[in-house]
Coordinates of C-alpha atoms in Angstrom, one line a residue:
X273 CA 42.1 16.6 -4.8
X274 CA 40.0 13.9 -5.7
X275 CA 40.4 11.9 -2.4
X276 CA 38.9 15.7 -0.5
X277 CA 36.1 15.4 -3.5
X278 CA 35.0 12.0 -2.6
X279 CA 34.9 12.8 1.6
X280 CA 33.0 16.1 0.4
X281 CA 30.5 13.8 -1.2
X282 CA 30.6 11.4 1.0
X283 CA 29.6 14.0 4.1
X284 CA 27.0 15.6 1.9
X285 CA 25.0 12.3 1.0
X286 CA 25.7 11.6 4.8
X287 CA 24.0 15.1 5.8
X288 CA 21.0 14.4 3.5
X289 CA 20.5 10.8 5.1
X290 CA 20.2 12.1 8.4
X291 CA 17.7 15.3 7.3
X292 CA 15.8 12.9 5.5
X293 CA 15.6 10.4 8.4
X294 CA 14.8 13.4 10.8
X295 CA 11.9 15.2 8.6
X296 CA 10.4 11.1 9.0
X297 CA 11.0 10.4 12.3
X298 CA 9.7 13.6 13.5
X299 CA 6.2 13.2 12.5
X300 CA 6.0 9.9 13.6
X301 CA 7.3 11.0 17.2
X302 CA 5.4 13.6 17.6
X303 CA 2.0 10.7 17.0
X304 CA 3.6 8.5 19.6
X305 CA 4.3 11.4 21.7
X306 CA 0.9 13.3 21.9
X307 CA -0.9 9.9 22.1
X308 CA -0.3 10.2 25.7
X309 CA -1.9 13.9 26.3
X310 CA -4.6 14.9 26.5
X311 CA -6.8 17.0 24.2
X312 CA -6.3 20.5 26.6
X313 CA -2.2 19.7 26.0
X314 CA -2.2 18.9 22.2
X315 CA -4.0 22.2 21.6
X316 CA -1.9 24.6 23.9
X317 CA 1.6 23.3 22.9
X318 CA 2.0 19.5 21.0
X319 CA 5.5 20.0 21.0
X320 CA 5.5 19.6 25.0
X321 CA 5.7 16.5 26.8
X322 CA 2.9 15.2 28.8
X323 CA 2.5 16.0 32.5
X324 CA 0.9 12.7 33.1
X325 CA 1.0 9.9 30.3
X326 CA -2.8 9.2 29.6
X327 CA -2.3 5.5 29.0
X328 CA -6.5 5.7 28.9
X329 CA -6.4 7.4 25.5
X330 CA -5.4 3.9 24.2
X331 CA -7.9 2.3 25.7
X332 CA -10.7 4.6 23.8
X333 CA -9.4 4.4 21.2
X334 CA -9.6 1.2 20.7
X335 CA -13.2 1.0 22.2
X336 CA -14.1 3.9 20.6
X337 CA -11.9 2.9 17.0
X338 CA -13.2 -0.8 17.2
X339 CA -10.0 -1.9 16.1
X340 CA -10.4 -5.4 16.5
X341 CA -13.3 -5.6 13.9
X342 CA -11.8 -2.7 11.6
X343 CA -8.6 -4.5 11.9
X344 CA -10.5 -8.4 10.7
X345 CA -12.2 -5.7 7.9
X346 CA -8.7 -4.5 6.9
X347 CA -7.2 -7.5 6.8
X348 CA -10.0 -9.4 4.4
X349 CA -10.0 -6.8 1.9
X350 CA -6.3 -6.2 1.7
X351 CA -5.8 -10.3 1.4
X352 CA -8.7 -10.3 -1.2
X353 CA -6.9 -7.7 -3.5
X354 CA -3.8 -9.1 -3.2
X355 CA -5.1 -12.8 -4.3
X356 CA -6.9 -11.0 -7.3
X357 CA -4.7 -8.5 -8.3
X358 CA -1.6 -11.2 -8.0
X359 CA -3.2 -13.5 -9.8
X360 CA -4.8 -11.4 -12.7
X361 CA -1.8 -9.1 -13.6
X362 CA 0.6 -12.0 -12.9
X363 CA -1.2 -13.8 -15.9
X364 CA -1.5 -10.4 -18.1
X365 CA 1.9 -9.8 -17.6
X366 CA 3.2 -13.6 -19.1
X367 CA 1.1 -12.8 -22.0
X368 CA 2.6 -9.6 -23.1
X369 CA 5.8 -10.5 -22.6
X370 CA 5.8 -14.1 -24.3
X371 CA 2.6 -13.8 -26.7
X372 CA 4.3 -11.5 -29.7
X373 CA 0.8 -9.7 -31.0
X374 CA 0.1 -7.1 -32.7
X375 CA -0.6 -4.5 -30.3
X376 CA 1.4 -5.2 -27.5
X377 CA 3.4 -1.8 -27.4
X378 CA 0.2 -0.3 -27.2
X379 CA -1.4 -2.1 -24.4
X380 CA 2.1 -1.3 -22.4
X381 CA 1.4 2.4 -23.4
X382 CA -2.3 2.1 -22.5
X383 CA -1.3 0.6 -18.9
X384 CA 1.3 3.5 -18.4
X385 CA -1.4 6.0 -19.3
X386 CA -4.0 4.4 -16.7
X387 CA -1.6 5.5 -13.8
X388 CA -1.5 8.8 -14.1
X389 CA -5.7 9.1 -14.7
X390 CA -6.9 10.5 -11.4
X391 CA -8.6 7.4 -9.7
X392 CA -11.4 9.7 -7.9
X393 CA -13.0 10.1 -11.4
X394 CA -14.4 6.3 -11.0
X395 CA -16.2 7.2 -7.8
X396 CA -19.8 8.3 -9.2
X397 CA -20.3 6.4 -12.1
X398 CA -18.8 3.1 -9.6
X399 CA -21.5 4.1 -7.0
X400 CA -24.1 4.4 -9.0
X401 CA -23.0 1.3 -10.7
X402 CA -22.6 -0.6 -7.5
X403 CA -26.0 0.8 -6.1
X404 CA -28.3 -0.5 -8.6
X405 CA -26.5 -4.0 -8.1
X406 CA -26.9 -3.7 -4.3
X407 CA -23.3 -4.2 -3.6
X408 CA -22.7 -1.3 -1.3
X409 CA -21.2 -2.2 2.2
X410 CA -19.6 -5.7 0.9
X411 CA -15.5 -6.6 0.9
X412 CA -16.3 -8.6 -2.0
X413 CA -16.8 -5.6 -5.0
X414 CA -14.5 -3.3 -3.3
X415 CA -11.6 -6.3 -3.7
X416 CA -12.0 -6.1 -7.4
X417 CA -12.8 -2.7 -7.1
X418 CA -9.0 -2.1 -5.6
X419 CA -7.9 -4.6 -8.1
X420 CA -9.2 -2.8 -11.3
X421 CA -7.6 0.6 -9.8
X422 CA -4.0 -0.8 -8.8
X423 CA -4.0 -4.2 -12.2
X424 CA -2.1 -1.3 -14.3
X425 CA 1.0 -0.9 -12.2
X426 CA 1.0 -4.3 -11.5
X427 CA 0.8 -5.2 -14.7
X428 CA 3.1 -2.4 -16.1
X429 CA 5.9 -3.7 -13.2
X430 CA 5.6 -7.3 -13.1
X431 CA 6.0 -6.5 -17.1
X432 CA 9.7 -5.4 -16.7
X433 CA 10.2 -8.7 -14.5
X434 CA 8.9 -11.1 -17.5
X435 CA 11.1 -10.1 -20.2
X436 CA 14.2 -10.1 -18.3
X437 CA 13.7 -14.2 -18.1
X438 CA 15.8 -15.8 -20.3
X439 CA 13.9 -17.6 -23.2
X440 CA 16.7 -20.2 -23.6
X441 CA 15.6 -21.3 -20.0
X442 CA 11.7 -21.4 -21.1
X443 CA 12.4 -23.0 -24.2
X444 CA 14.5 -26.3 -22.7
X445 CA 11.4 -26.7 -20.1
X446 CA 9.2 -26.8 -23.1
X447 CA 11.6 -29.3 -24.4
X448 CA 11.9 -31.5 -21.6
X449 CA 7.9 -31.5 -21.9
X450 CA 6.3 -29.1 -19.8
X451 CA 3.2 -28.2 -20.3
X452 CA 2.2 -23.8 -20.7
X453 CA 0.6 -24.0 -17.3
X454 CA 3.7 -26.3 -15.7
X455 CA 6.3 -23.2 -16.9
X456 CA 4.3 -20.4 -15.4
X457 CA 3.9 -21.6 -12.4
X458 CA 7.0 -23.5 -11.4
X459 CA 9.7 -21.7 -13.4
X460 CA 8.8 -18.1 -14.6
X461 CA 6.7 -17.6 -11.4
X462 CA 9.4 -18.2 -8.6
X463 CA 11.9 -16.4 -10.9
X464 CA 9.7 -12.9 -10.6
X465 CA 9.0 -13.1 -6.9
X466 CA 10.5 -10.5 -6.1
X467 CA 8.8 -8.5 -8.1
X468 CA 5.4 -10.0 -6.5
X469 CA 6.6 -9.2 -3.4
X470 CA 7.3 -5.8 -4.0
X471 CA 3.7 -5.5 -6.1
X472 CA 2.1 -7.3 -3.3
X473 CA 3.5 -4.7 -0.7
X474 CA 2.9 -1.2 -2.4
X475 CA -0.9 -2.6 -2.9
X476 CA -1.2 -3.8 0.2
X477 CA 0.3 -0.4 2.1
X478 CA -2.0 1.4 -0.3
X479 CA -5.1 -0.8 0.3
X480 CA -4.8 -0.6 4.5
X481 CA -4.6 2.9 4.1
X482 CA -7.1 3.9 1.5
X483 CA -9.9 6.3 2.6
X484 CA -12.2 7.6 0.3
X485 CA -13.2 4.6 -1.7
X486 CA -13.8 3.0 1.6
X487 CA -15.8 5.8 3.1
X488 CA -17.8 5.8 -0.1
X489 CA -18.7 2.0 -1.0
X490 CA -18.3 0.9 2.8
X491 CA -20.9 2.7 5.1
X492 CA -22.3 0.3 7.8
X493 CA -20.4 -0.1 10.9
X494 CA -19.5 -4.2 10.4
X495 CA -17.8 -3.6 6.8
X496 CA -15.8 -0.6 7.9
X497 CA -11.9 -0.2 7.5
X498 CA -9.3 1.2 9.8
X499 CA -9.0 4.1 7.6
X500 CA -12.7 5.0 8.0
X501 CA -12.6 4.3 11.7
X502 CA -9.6 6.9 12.2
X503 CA -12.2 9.6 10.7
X504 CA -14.8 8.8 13.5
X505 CA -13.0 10.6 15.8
X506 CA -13.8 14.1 14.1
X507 CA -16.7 15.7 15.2
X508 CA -18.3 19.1 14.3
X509 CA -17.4 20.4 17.5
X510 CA -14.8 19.0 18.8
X511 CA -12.0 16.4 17.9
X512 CA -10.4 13.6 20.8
X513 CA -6.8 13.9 19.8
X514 CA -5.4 12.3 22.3
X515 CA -7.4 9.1 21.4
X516 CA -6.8 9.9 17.5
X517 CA -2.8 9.9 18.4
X518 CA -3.0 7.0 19.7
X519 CA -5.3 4.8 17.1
X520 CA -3.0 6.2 14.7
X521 CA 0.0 4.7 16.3
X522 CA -1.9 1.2 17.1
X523 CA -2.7 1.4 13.2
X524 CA 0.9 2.8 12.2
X525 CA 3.6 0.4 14.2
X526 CA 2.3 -3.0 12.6
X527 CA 2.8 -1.7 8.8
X528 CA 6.1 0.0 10.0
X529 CA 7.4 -3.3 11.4
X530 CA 6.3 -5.2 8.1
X531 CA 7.9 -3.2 6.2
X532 CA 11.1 -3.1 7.9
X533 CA 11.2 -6.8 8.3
X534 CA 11.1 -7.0 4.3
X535 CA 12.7 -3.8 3.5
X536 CA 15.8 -5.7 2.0
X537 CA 13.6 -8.1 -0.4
X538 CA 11.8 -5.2 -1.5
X539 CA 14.7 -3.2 -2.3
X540 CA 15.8 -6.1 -4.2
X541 CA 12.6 -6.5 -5.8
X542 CA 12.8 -2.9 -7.0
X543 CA 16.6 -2.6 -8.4
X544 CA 16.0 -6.1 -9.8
X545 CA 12.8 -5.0 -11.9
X546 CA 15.1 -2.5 -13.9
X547 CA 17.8 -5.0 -14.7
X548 CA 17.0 -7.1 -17.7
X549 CA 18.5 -10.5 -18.1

């Protein structure tokens, strides 16, 4: 009886996987897939294949998408908010979990709280803010822009990372004469890098993609992102889906491959953050 329990369950999880795998492949197929039709196609049925593969929608789009510049844009802001948010919520992060003070419960509680406040309140008072400083259309604010929005997560996860170091192992570096700095950043630092890694690639994945701070605080052509660039190809009239297909694929495959090249370390970066040593 149990052995037939265990295949049941066994088949079921098995028939989930593969429903769960199909409702994400099939979006993404059907972007590859209507990237070569054209507009006339996508509208009438795009579930059909193309008559003739319209290799040329690739070539708009990234005329037309500027994808070399958006992609240099991208790039420099998403490296920029990594560097800052890294560094900042690393340091936070040591503090509350070594320094012992008074309110440290509290600040944990007040980080928690700051993830699940809206982050399209900040938008007026930010643009204002930014305006009367004349720092619209610049990388530079929106990095610590991004950095303000996503520091609490960070924070919040690299947290969990921290206290799971052993103190005994802290405490025979400060013996052997290391200095505060020396044990953050060549023992507790390489000890939690899995838990950068995975901080560094659900900001990063949420920075290349972000739209509507971008679309707000970035307005001239030369500071625009790849998200802003995939709305230029909506018009009042009409919309080039074919060439929209297939800047969202040139966009898409690069973060898919990244991500499945570190899928394993950030699965271990993930199960490892909950496990406290």
């Amino acid at each position: 009886m149990t052995c037939r329990q265990n295949r049941f369950g066994t088949s079921m999880m098995w028939v989930l996987l593969i429903l769960m795998t199909l409702m994400t492949l099939l979006p993404l197929s059907l972007m590859v897939l209507n990237s070569f039709k054209t507009r006339m196609e996508i509208t009438t049925n795009p579930l059909s294949w193309p008559k003739v593969p319209q290799f040329a929608n690739y070539k708009n789009a990234w005329v037309q998408g500027e994808v070399f510049h958006a992609t240099v844009n991208s790039l420099v802001l998403v490296v920029g908010t990594l560097v800052i948010t890294i560094v900042s919520s690393c340091m936070a992060a040591y503090a509350l979990s070594r320094k012992q003070m008074r309110f440290t419960n509290g600040l944990s509680v007040y980080f928690l709280v700051c993830n699940t406040i809206p982050k399209q309140l900040f938008i007026i008072p930010l643009f204002f803010m930014l305006q009367k400083l004349g720092l619209i259309d610049n990388l530079v604010p929106m990095m610590f822009v991004y950095s303000a929005i996503f520091s609490p997560f960070a924070i919040f996860l690299l947290h969990t990372y921290f206290i799971g170091i052993s103190k005994d192992i802290i405490n025979s570096a400060v013996i052997d004469g290391a200095s505060s700095w020396q044990v953050f950043w060549k023992i507790v630092l390489p000890l939690v890098q899995p838990g950068i890694l995975t901080v560094a690639l659900i900001v990063g994945l949420w920075c290349w993609n972000e739209f509507l701070f971008a679309v707000t605080f970035l307005q001239s052509d030369s500071v625009t992102t790849l998200a802003v660039k995939f709305y230029g190809f909506t018009s009042r009239y009409v919309t080039e889906w074919g060439s929209m297909m297939a800047f969202a694929v040139m966009v898409s495959v690069p973060v898919i491959m990244f991500f499945v090249f570190l899928q394993n370390r950030f699965i271990d970066g993930m199960t490892a953050g909950g496990v406290k040593g």
